[in-house]
Structure formats: structure tokens, C-alpha cells
Tab-separated table of C-alpha atoms in Angstrom:
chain	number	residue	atom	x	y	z
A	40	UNK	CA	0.778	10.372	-10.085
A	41	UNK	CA	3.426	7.666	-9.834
A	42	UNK	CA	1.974	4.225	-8.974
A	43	UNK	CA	2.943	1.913	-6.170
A	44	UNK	CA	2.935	-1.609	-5.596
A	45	UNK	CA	1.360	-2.578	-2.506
A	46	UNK	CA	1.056	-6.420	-2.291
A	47	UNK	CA	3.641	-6.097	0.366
A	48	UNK	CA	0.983	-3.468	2.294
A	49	UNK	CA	-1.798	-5.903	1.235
A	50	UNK	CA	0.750	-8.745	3.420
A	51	UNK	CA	0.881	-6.564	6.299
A	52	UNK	CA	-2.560	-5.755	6.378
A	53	UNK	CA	-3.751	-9.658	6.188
A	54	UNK	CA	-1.040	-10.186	9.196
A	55	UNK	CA	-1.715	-7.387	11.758
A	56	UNK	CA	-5.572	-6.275	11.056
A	57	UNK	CA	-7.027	-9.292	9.346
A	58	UNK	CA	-8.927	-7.650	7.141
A	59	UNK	CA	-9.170	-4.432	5.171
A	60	UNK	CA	-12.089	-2.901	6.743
A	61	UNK	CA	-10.039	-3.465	10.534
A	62	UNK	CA	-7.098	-1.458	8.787
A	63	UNK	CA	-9.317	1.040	7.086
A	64	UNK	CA	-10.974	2.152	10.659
A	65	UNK	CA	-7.484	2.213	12.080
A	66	UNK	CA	-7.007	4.963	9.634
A	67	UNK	CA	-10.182	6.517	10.230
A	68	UNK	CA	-11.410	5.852	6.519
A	69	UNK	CA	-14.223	4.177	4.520
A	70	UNK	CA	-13.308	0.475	3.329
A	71	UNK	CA	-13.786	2.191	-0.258
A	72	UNK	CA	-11.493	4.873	0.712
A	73	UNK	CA	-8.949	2.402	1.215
A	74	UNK	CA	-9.367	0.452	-2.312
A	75	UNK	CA	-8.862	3.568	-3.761
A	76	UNK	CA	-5.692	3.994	-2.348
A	77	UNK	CA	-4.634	0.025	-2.785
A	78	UNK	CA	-5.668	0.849	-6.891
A	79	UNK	CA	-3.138	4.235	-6.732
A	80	UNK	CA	-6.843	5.913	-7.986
A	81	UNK	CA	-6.482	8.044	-4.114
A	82	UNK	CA	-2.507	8.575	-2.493
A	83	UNK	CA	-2.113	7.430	0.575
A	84	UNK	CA	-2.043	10.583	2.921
A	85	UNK	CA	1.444	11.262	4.947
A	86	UNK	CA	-0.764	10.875	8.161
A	87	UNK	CA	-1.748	7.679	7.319
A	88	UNK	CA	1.273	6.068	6.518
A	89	UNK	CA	2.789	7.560	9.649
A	90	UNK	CA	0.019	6.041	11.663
A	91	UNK	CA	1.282	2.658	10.639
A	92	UNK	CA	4.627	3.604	10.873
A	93	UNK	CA	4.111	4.487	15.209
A	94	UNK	CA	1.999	1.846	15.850
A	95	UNK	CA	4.182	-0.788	14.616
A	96	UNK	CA	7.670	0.976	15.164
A	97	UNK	CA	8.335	0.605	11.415
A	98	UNK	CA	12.212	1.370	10.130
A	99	UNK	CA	12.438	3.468	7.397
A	100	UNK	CA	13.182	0.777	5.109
A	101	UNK	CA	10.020	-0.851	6.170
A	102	UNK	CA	7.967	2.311	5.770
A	103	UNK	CA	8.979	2.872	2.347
A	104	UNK	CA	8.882	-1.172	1.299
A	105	UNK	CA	5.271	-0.725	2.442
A	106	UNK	CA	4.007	2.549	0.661
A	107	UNK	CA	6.842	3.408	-2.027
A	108	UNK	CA	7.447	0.398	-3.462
A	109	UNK	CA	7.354	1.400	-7.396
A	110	UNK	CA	4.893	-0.364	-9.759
A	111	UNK	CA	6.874	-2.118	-12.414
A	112	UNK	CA	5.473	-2.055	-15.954
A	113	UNK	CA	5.988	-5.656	-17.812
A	114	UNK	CA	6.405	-5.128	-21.254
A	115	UNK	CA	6.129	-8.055	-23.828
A	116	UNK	CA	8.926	-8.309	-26.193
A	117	UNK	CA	7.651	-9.636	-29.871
A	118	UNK	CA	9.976	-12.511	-31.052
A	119	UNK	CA	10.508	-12.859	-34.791
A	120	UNK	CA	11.481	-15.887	-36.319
């Protein structure tokens, strides 16, 4: 399962719903439920990210900011010398 980066979700959530349980009814799922998705453990269902998508008149590019942003690995380079 590829993993997403949702700090931009976690933004939008804090702005429009407050908190995490307000946006977890709004999806009709458990607070837990939603963790699991924010930790890529549970994919966000194409329902759900629609939901979000009507209710707020997202654009594409919004929509996929939101739930398809790609997690980027860091990787630590050793230095020799």
C-alpha cells in the first residue's frame, strides 16, 4: 500500500471541523477509524474523500493535495572524512 502524507488533510481538518472526532462523524466513522487512515494503517475509502470533495467544492488539485500527496522517505547520507 503506498503511503500518503496528510499534514495538509490534518490542516484542513483543524480549519473546517476543529477537531478530528467533528471530521470523523462527518464521515460516518469511529475517531480510531480515522487515525488509522491519518497512519496509512486503513486507506481512505473513495466515498470518503468524495464527501469532502462536495461539501467543500474541492478542485481536483485540491482533492489530490489532500489525500494523494506521496510520503517522502528521508534518507541519511553517511559523510566520510
Amino acid at each position: 500500500m503506498a503511503e500518503f502524507d496528510y499534514s495538509y488533510l490534518r490542516g484542513f481538518i483543524k480549519e473546517h471541523f476543529g477537531t478530528n472526532q467533528k471530521f470523523a462523524d462527518f464521515l460516518g466513522i469511529g475517531v480510531t477509524a480515522l487515525y488509522d487512515r491519518l497512519k496509512n494503517t486503513v486507506s481512505f475509502k473513495t466515498s470518503e474523500a468524495r464527501a469532502v470533495g462536495e461539501r467543500f467544492n474541492l478542485s481536483a488539485e485540491d482533492m489530490e493535495r489532500l489525500f494523494f500527496t506521496n510520503k517522502v522517505r528521508k534518507i541519511e547520507h553517511n559523510k566520510k572524512g
